[in-house]
């Protein structure tokens, strides 16, 4: 039989087996909370994009090429994002490695930086750079 004593408003077990079980349960609960509460990417840190085949990521690459074409004499087409990084700030900033076809039909690699806010509704995008 386990006796519980109140000490400073807390129940304290006097039985060593009960204390050991209580401590193990407490540690398990704390471990579970720390796993759940740990963010996958800290705000402000650049993280690799894990799934560049995601339609949203590919759409960002195509959008960046279309924006570049509006202000450039080059006419790029068939954009495909091959890799990239993402940063959580007041929105989401993307650094994308984009492969696109040049006017002569040759593939070329470009680096696009896109800032996006309000996704998936009321989305605003800005092309920060395209090189």
Backbone as JSON Lines, residues from 0, in Angstrom:
{"i":0,"aa":"X","n":[0.82,-1.2,0.0],"ca":[0.0,0.0,0.0],"c":[0.86,1.24,0.0]}
{"i":1,"aa":"X","n":[0.46,2.2,-0.79],"ca":[1.2,3.45,-0.92],"c":[0.49,4.53,-0.12]}
{"i":2,"aa":"X","n":[1.25,5.25,0.66],"ca":[0.68,6.37,1.4],"c":[1.13,7.66,0.74]}
{"i":3,"aa":"X","n":[0.19,8.54,0.56],"ca":[0.51,9.85,0.0],"c":[0.45,10.88,1.12]}
{"i":4,"aa":"X","n":[1.41,11.74,1.14],"ca":[1.44,12.81,2.12],"c":[1.41,14.13,1.38]}
{"i":5,"aa":"X","n":[0.67,15.08,1.91],"ca":[0.64,16.4,1.31],"c":[1.78,17.23,1.88]}
{"i":6,"aa":"X","n":[2.58,17.74,0.98],"ca":[3.7,18.57,1.4],"c":[3.68,19.8,0.5]}
{"i":7,"aa":"X","n":[3.45,20.96,1.05],"ca":[3.37,22.21,0.29],"c":[2.34,22.12,-0.82]}
{"i":8,"aa":"X","n":[1.25,21.43,-0.57],"ca":[0.17,21.33,-1.55],"c":[0.4,20.28,-2.61]}
{"i":9,"aa":"X","n":[1.5,19.51,-2.55],"ca":[1.79,18.48,-3.53],"c":[1.68,17.11,-2.89]}
{"i":10,"aa":"X","n":[1.21,16.15,-3.64],"ca":[1.16,14.78,-3.14],"c":[2.53,14.15,-3.31]}
{"i":11,"aa":"X","n":[3.08,13.61,-2.25],"ca":[4.41,12.99,-2.29],"c":[4.24,11.52,-1.95]}
{"i":12,"aa":"X","n":[4.73,10.65,-2.8],"ca":[4.63,9.21,-2.57],"c":[5.75,8.77,-1.65]}
{"i":13,"aa":"X","n":[5.42,7.9,-0.7],"ca":[6.41,7.37,0.23],"c":[6.95,6.02,-0.24]}
{"i":14,"aa":"X","n":[6.27,5.37,-1.15],"ca":[6.68,4.07,-1.65],"c":[7.69,4.27,-2.79]}
{"i":15,"aa":"X","n":[8.91,3.69,-2.71],"ca":[9.93,3.88,-3.74],"c":[9.48,3.43,-5.13]}
{"i":16,"aa":"X","n":[8.72,2.35,-5.23],"ca":[8.25,1.87,-6.53],"c":[7.29,2.88,-7.16]}
{"i":17,"aa":"X","n":[6.42,3.46,-6.34],"ca":[5.48,4.46,-6.84],"c":[6.22,5.72,-7.24]}
{"i":18,"aa":"X","n":[7.23,6.1,-6.48],"ca":[8.02,7.29,-6.81],"c":[8.75,7.08,-8.14]}
{"i":19,"aa":"X","n":[9.32,5.89,-8.33],"ca":[10.04,5.58,-9.55],"c":[9.1,5.64,-10.76]}
{"i":20,"aa":"X","n":[7.91,5.07,-10.61],"ca":[6.91,5.1,-11.68],"c":[6.49,6.53,-11.98]}
{"i":21,"aa":"X","n":[6.28,7.31,-10.93],"ca":[5.87,8.71,-11.12],"c":[6.95,9.5,-11.86]}
{"i":22,"aa":"X","n":[8.19,9.28,-11.49],"ca":[9.3,9.99,-12.14],"c":[9.4,9.58,-13.6]}
{"i":23,"aa":"X","n":[9.28,8.29,-13.89],"ca":[9.34,7.82,-15.27],"c":[8.21,8.4,-16.11]}
{"i":24,"aa":"X","n":[7.0,8.45,-15.54],"ca":[5.87,9.04,-16.26],"c":[6.09,10.52,-16.51]}
{"i":25,"aa":"X","n":[6.63,11.22,-15.52],"ca":[6.91,12.64,-15.68],"c":[7.95,12.87,-16.77]}
{"i":26,"aa":"X","n":[9.02,12.08,-16.77],"ca":[10.06,12.22,-17.8],"c":[9.51,11.91,-19.19]}
{"i":27,"aa":"X","n":[8.67,10.89,-19.29],"ca":[8.06,10.54,-20.58],"c":[7.17,11.68,-21.08]}
{"i":28,"aa":"X","n":[6.39,12.26,-20.17],"ca":[5.52,13.36,-20.56],"c":[6.33,14.58,-20.99]}
{"i":29,"aa":"X","n":[7.4,14.89,-20.27],"ca":[8.25,16.02,-20.65],"c":[8.92,15.78,-21.99]}
{"i":30,"aa":"X","n":[9.36,14.54,-22.22],"ca":[9.97,14.2,-23.51],"c":[8.99,14.37,-24.65]}
{"i":31,"aa":"X","n":[7.76,13.91,-24.46],"ca":[6.74,14.03,-25.51],"c":[6.42,15.49,-25.79]}
{"i":32,"aa":"X","n":[6.32,16.29,-24.75],"ca":[6.03,17.72,-24.94],"c":[7.17,18.39,-25.69]}
{"i":33,"aa":"X","n":[8.42,18.05,-25.35],"ca":[9.55,18.7,-26.03],"c":[9.61,18.31,-27.5]}
{"i":34,"aa":"X","n":[9.24,17.09,-27.84],"ca":[9.23,16.66,-29.24],"c":[8.14,17.39,-30.0]}
{"i":35,"aa":"X","n":[6.97,17.49,-29.42],"ca":[5.84,18.15,-30.08],"c":[6.09,19.65,-30.21]}
{"i":36,"aa":"X","n":[6.66,20.26,-29.2],"ca":[6.82,21.71,-29.18],"c":[8.04,22.21,-29.94]}
{"i":37,"aa":"X","n":[8.96,21.33,-30.33],"ca":[10.16,21.76,-31.04],"c":[9.81,22.14,-32.47]}
{"i":38,"aa":"X","n":[10.09,23.37,-32.88],"ca":[9.78,23.76,-34.26],"c":[10.72,23.08,-35.23]}
{"i":39,"aa":"X","n":[10.24,22.81,-36.45],"ca":[11.09,22.17,-37.45],"c":[12.05,23.18,-38.05]}
{"i":40,"aa":"X","n":[11.68,24.41,-38.14],"ca":[12.57,25.45,-38.65],"c":[12.39,26.69,-37.78]}
{"i":41,"aa":"X","n":[13.49,27.2,-37.3],"ca":[13.42,28.39,-36.47],"c":[13.19,29.61,-37.35]}
{"i":42,"aa":"X","n":[12.41,30.55,-36.86],"ca":[12.18,31.78,-37.6],"c":[13.52,32.44,-37.91]}
{"i":43,"aa":"X","n":[13.67,32.86,-39.15],"ca":[14.87,33.56,-39.55],"c":[16.0,32.69,-40.06]}
{"i":44,"aa":"X","n":[15.95,31.39,-39.86],"ca":[17.0,30.49,-40.33],"c":[16.64,29.93,-41.69]}
{"i":45,"aa":"X","n":[17.61,29.89,-42.59],"ca":[17.4,29.26,-43.89],"c":[17.42,27.75,-43.72]}
{"i":46,"aa":"X","n":[16.43,27.1,-44.3],"ca":[16.3,25.64,-44.24],"c":[16.14,25.12,-45.67]}
{"i":47,"aa":"X","n":[16.71,23.95,-45.97],"ca":[16.51,23.39,-47.31],"c":[15.04,23.05,-47.55]}
{"i":48,"aa":"X","n":[14.59,23.24,-48.78],"ca":[13.23,22.82,-49.15],"c":[13.28,21.31,-49.31]}
{"i":49,"aa":"X","n":[12.48,20.61,-48.53],"ca":[12.54,19.15,-48.52],"c":[11.89,18.53,-49.75]}
{"i":50,"aa":"X","n":[10.85,19.15,-50.27],"ca":[10.13,18.58,-51.41],"c":[10.02,19.62,-52.51]}
{"i":51,"aa":"X","n":[11.05,19.7,-53.36],"ca":[11.02,20.7,-54.43],"c":[10.03,20.34,-55.53]}
{"i":52,"aa":"X","n":[9.52,19.11,-55.53],"ca":[8.51,18.73,-56.52],"c":[7.11,19.18,-56.11]}
{"i":53,"aa":"X","n":[6.97,19.72,-54.92],"ca":[5.68,20.24,-54.46],"c":[5.16,21.24,-55.49]}
{"i":54,"aa":"X","n":[3.89,21.13,-55.89],"ca":[3.34,22.04,-56.9],"c":[3.5,23.52,-56.54]}
{"i":55,"aa":"X","n":[3.4,23.87,-55.27],"ca":[3.55,25.27,-54.87],"c":[4.97,25.77,-55.15]}
{"i":56,"aa":"X","n":[5.96,24.95,-54.84],"ca":[7.36,25.33,-55.08],"c":[7.61,25.47,-56.58]}
{"i":57,"aa":"X","n":[7.11,24.54,-57.37],"ca":[7.27,24.62,-58.82],"c":[6.57,25.85,-59.39]}
{"i":58,"aa":"X","n":[5.4,26.17,-58.82],"ca":[4.67,27.37,-59.25],"c":[5.47,28.63,-58.96]}
{"i":59,"aa":"X","n":[6.14,28.66,-57.81],"ca":[6.98,29.81,-57.47],"c":[8.1,29.99,-58.49]}
{"i":60,"aa":"X","n":[8.71,28.88,-58.92],"ca":[9.77,28.95,-59.92],"c":[9.25,29.47,-61.25]}
{"i":61,"aa":"X","n":[8.11,28.97,-61.69],"ca":[7.51,29.44,-62.95],"c":[7.12,30.91,-62.85]}
{"i":62,"aa":"X","n":[6.58,31.3,-61.71],"ca":[6.2,32.7,-61.49],"c":[7.43,33.6,-61.54]}
{"i":63,"aa":"X","n":[8.54,33.17,-60.91],"ca":[9.77,33.96,-60.92],"c":[10.28,34.16,-62.34]}
{"i":64,"aa":"X","n":[10.24,33.11,-63.16],"ca":[10.67,33.22,-64.56],"c":[9.75,34.18,-65.32]}
{"i":65,"aa":"X","n":[8.45,34.08,-65.11],"ca":[7.5,34.98,-65.78],"c":[7.75,36.43,-65.4]}
{"i":66,"aa":"X","n":[8.03,36.69,-64.12],"ca":[8.31,38.06,-63.67],"c":[9.61,38.56,-64.3]}
{"i":67,"aa":"X","n":[10.61,37.69,-64.35],"ca":[11.88,38.06,-64.98],"c":[11.67,38.41,-66.45]}
{"i":68,"aa":"X","n":[10.87,37.61,-67.14],"ca":[10.6,37.85,-68.56],"c":[9.94,39.21,-68.81]}
{"i":69,"aa":"X","n":[9.17,39.71,-67.84],"ca":[8.48,41.0,-68.0],"c":[9.46,42.17,-68.06]}
{"i":70,"aa":"X","n":[10.62,42.02,-67.43],"ca":[11.57,43.13,-67.35],"c":[12.88,42.84,-68.09]}
{"i":71,"aa":"X","n":[12.92,41.76,-68.83],"ca":[14.15,41.35,-69.5],"c":[13.89,41.12,-70.98]}
{"i":72,"aa":"X","n":[14.95,41.24,-71.78],"ca":[14.79,40.94,-73.2],"c":[14.85,39.44,-73.46]}
{"i":73,"aa":"X","n":[15.4,38.7,-72.5],"ca":[15.45,37.24,-72.66],"c":[14.06,36.66,-72.45]}
{"i":74,"aa":"X","n":[13.78,35.6,-73.14],"ca":[12.5,34.92,-73.0],"c":[12.76,33.5,-72.53]}
{"i":75,"aa":"X","n":[12.72,33.33,-71.23],"ca":[12.93,32.01,-70.65],"c":[11.61,31.27,-70.61]}
{"i":76,"aa":"X","n":[11.69,29.94,-70.64],"ca":[10.46,29.13,-70.56],"c":[10.77,27.79,-69.92]}
{"i":77,"aa":"X","n":[9.74,27.04,-69.67],"ca":[9.83,25.69,-69.09],"c":[10.68,25.67,-67.82]}
{"i":78,"aa":"X","n":[10.29,26.46,-66.85],"ca":[11.03,26.53,-65.59],"c":[10.77,25.31,-64.72]}
{"i":79,"aa":"X","n":[11.84,24.86,-64.06],"ca":[11.73,23.76,-63.1],"c":[12.64,24.06,-61.92]}
{"i":80,"aa":"X","n":[12.08,24.02,-60.71],"ca":[12.89,24.23,-59.5],"c":[13.59,22.91,-59.19]}
{"i":81,"aa":"X","n":[14.93,22.97,-59.08],"ca":[15.71,21.77,-58.78],"c":[16.1,21.67,-57.31]}
{"i":82,"aa":"X","n":[16.26,22.82,-56.66],"ca":[16.59,22.83,-55.23],"c":[16.29,24.23,-54.7]}
{"i":83,"aa":"X","n":[16.38,24.37,-53.39],"ca":[16.14,25.69,-52.82],"c":[16.15,25.68,-51.31]}
{"i":84,"aa":"X","n":[16.01,26.88,-50.77],"ca":[15.96,27.08,-49.33],"c":[14.76,27.96,-49.01]}
{"i":85,"aa":"X","n":[14.32,27.87,-47.78],"ca":[13.18,28.66,-47.33],"c":[13.53,29.3,-45.99]}
{"i":86,"aa":"X","n":[13.04,30.52,-45.79],"ca":[13.26,31.25,-44.55],"c":[11.93,31.84,-44.11]}
{"i":87,"aa":"X","n":[11.58,31.6,-42.84],"ca":[10.35,32.16,-42.28],"c":[10.69,33.51,-41.67]}
{"i":88,"aa":"X","n":[10.09,34.56,-42.22],"ca":[10.27,35.91,-41.69],"c":[8.87,36.49,-41.51]}
{"i":89,"aa":"X","n":[8.6,37.71,-41.92],"ca":[7.25,38.26,-41.83],"c":[6.35,37.63,-42.87]}
{"i":90,"aa":"X","n":[6.89,36.76,-43.63],"ca":[6.22,35.95,-44.65],"c":[7.16,34.78,-44.88]}
{"i":91,"aa":"X","n":[7.27,34.35,-46.12],"ca":[8.19,33.26,-46.44],"c":[9.07,33.72,-47.59]}
{"i":92,"aa":"X","n":[10.37,33.58,-47.39],"ca":[11.31,33.94,-48.44],"c":[11.91,32.65,-49.0]}
{"i":93,"aa":"X","n":[11.98,32.58,-50.31],"ca":[12.5,31.39,-50.99],"c":[13.73,31.77,-51.8]}
{"i":94,"aa":"X","n":[14.76,30.93,-51.73],"ca":[15.9,30.99,-52.64],"c":[15.79,29.73,-53.49]}
{"i":95,"aa":"X","n":[15.57,29.92,-54.78],"ca":[15.3,28.79,-55.65],"c":[16.38,28.65,-56.72]}
{"i":96,"aa":"X","n":[16.81,27.42,-56.96],"ca":[17.68,27.1,-58.09],"c":[16.77,26.61,-59.19]}
{"i":97,"aa":"X","n":[16.64,27.43,-60.23],"ca":[15.67,27.19,-61.29],"c":[16.39,26.87,-62.6]}
{"i":98,"aa":"X","n":[15.95,25.8,-63.24],"ca":[16.44,25.46,-64.57],"c":[15.38,25.93,-65.57]}
{"i":99,"aa":"X","n":[15.81,26.66,-66.59],"ca":[14.86,27.17,-67.59],"c":[15.49,27.09,-68.97]}
{"i":100,"aa":"X","n":[14.66,27.01,-69.97],"ca":[15.11,27.01,-71.36],"c":[15.3,28.44,-71.84]}
{"i":101,"aa":"X","n":[16.45,28.7,-72.43],"ca":[16.7,30.0,-73.03],"c":[16.05,30.04,-74.41]}
{"i":102,"aa":"X","n":[16.06,31.21,-75.03],"ca":[15.47,31.36,-76.35],"c":[16.07,30.44,-77.4]}
{"i":103,"aa":"X","n":[17.36,30.08,-77.24],"ca":[18.02,29.2,-78.2],"c":[17.75,27.72,-77.91]}
{"i":104,"aa":"X","n":[16.94,27.44,-76.89],"ca":[16.59,26.06,-76.56],"c":[17.54,25.37,-75.62]}
{"i":105,"aa":"X","n":[18.57,26.08,-75.14],"ca":[19.54,25.48,-74.22],"c":[19.09,25.71,-72.77]}
{"i":106,"aa":"X","n":[19.33,24.68,-71.94],"ca":[19.03,24.8,-70.52],"c":[20.05,25.72,-69.86]}
{"i":107,"aa":"X","n":[19.6,26.48,-68.88],"ca":[20.47,27.32,-68.08],"c":[19.95,27.33,-66.65]}
{"i":108,"aa":"X","n":[20.86,27.54,-65.71],"ca":[20.51,27.59,-64.29],"c":[20.44,29.04,-63.83]}
{"i":109,"aa":"X","n":[19.44,29.32,-63.01],"ca":[19.23,30.65,-62.47],"c":[18.95,30.55,-60.98]}
{"i":110,"aa":"X","n":[19.25,31.63,-60.28],"ca":[18.92,31.72,-58.86],"c":[17.85,32.79,-58.71]}
{"i":111,"aa":"X","n":[16.73,32.39,-58.16],"ca":[15.62,33.32,-57.95],"c":[15.35,33.45,-56.46]}
{"i":112,"aa":"X","n":[15.1,34.67,-56.02],"ca":[14.71,34.9,-54.63],"c":[13.32,35.53,-54.64]}
{"i":113,"aa":"X","n":[12.39,34.85,-53.98],"ca":[10.98,35.27,-53.98],"c":[10.52,35.44,-52.54]}
{"i":114,"aa":"X","n":[9.81,36.54,-52.28],"ca":[9.21,36.76,-50.97],"c":[7.7,36.63,-51.14]}
{"i":115,"aa":"X","n":[7.08,35.85,-50.27],"ca":[5.65,35.58,-50.36],"c":[4.99,35.81,-49.0]}
{"i":116,"aa":"X","n":[3.84,36.47,-49.02],"ca":[3.04,36.68,-47.8],"c":[1.61,36.28,-48.06]}
{"i":117,"aa":"X","n":[0.94,35.84,-47.01],"ca":[-0.5,35.59,-47.07],"c":[-0.92,34.32,-47.76]}
{"i":118,"aa":"X","n":[0.01,33.39,-47.99],"ca":[-0.37,32.15,-48.68],"c":[-1.2,31.29,-47.75]}
{"i":119,"aa":"X","n":[-2.23,30.63,-48.12],"ca":[-2.74,30.41,-49.47],"c":[-3.79,31.43,-49.9]}
{"i":120,"aa":"X","n":[-4.26,32.29,-49.01],"ca":[-5.26,33.3,-49.42],"c":[-4.62,34.68,-49.38]}
{"i":121,"aa":"X","n":[-5.1,35.59,-50.2],"ca":[-4.56,36.95,-50.26],"c":[-3.05,36.98,-50.44]}
{"i":122,"aa":"X","n":[-2.56,36.16,-51.34],"ca":[-1.13,36.02,-51.54],"c":[-0.54,37.23,-52.27]}
{"i":123,"aa":"X","n":[0.56,37.72,-51.73],"ca":[1.35,38.72,-52.45],"c":[2.76,38.14,-52.61]}
{"i":124,"aa":"X","n":[3.32,38.33,-53.79],"ca":[4.67,37.84,-54.08],"c":[5.51,38.98,-54.62]}
{"i":125,"aa":"X","n":[6.78,38.95,-54.27],"ca":[7.74,39.91,-54.81],"c":[8.96,39.13,-55.28]}
{"i":126,"aa":"X","n":[9.42,39.45,-56.48],"ca":[10.67,38.87,-56.98],"c":[11.79,39.77,-56.49]}
{"i":127,"aa":"X","n":[12.58,39.27,-55.56],"ca":[13.66,40.06,-54.97],"c":[14.86,40.09,-55.9]}
{"i":128,"aa":"X","n":[15.22,38.93,-56.44],"ca":[16.34,38.88,-57.38],"c":[16.18,37.7,-58.32]}
{"i":129,"aa":"X","n":[16.82,37.82,-59.47],"ca":[16.82,36.75,-60.45],"c":[18.13,36.86,-61.21]}
{"i":130,"aa":"X","n":[18.98,35.89,-61.04],"ca":[20.32,35.92,-61.67],"c":[20.58,34.62,-62.39]}
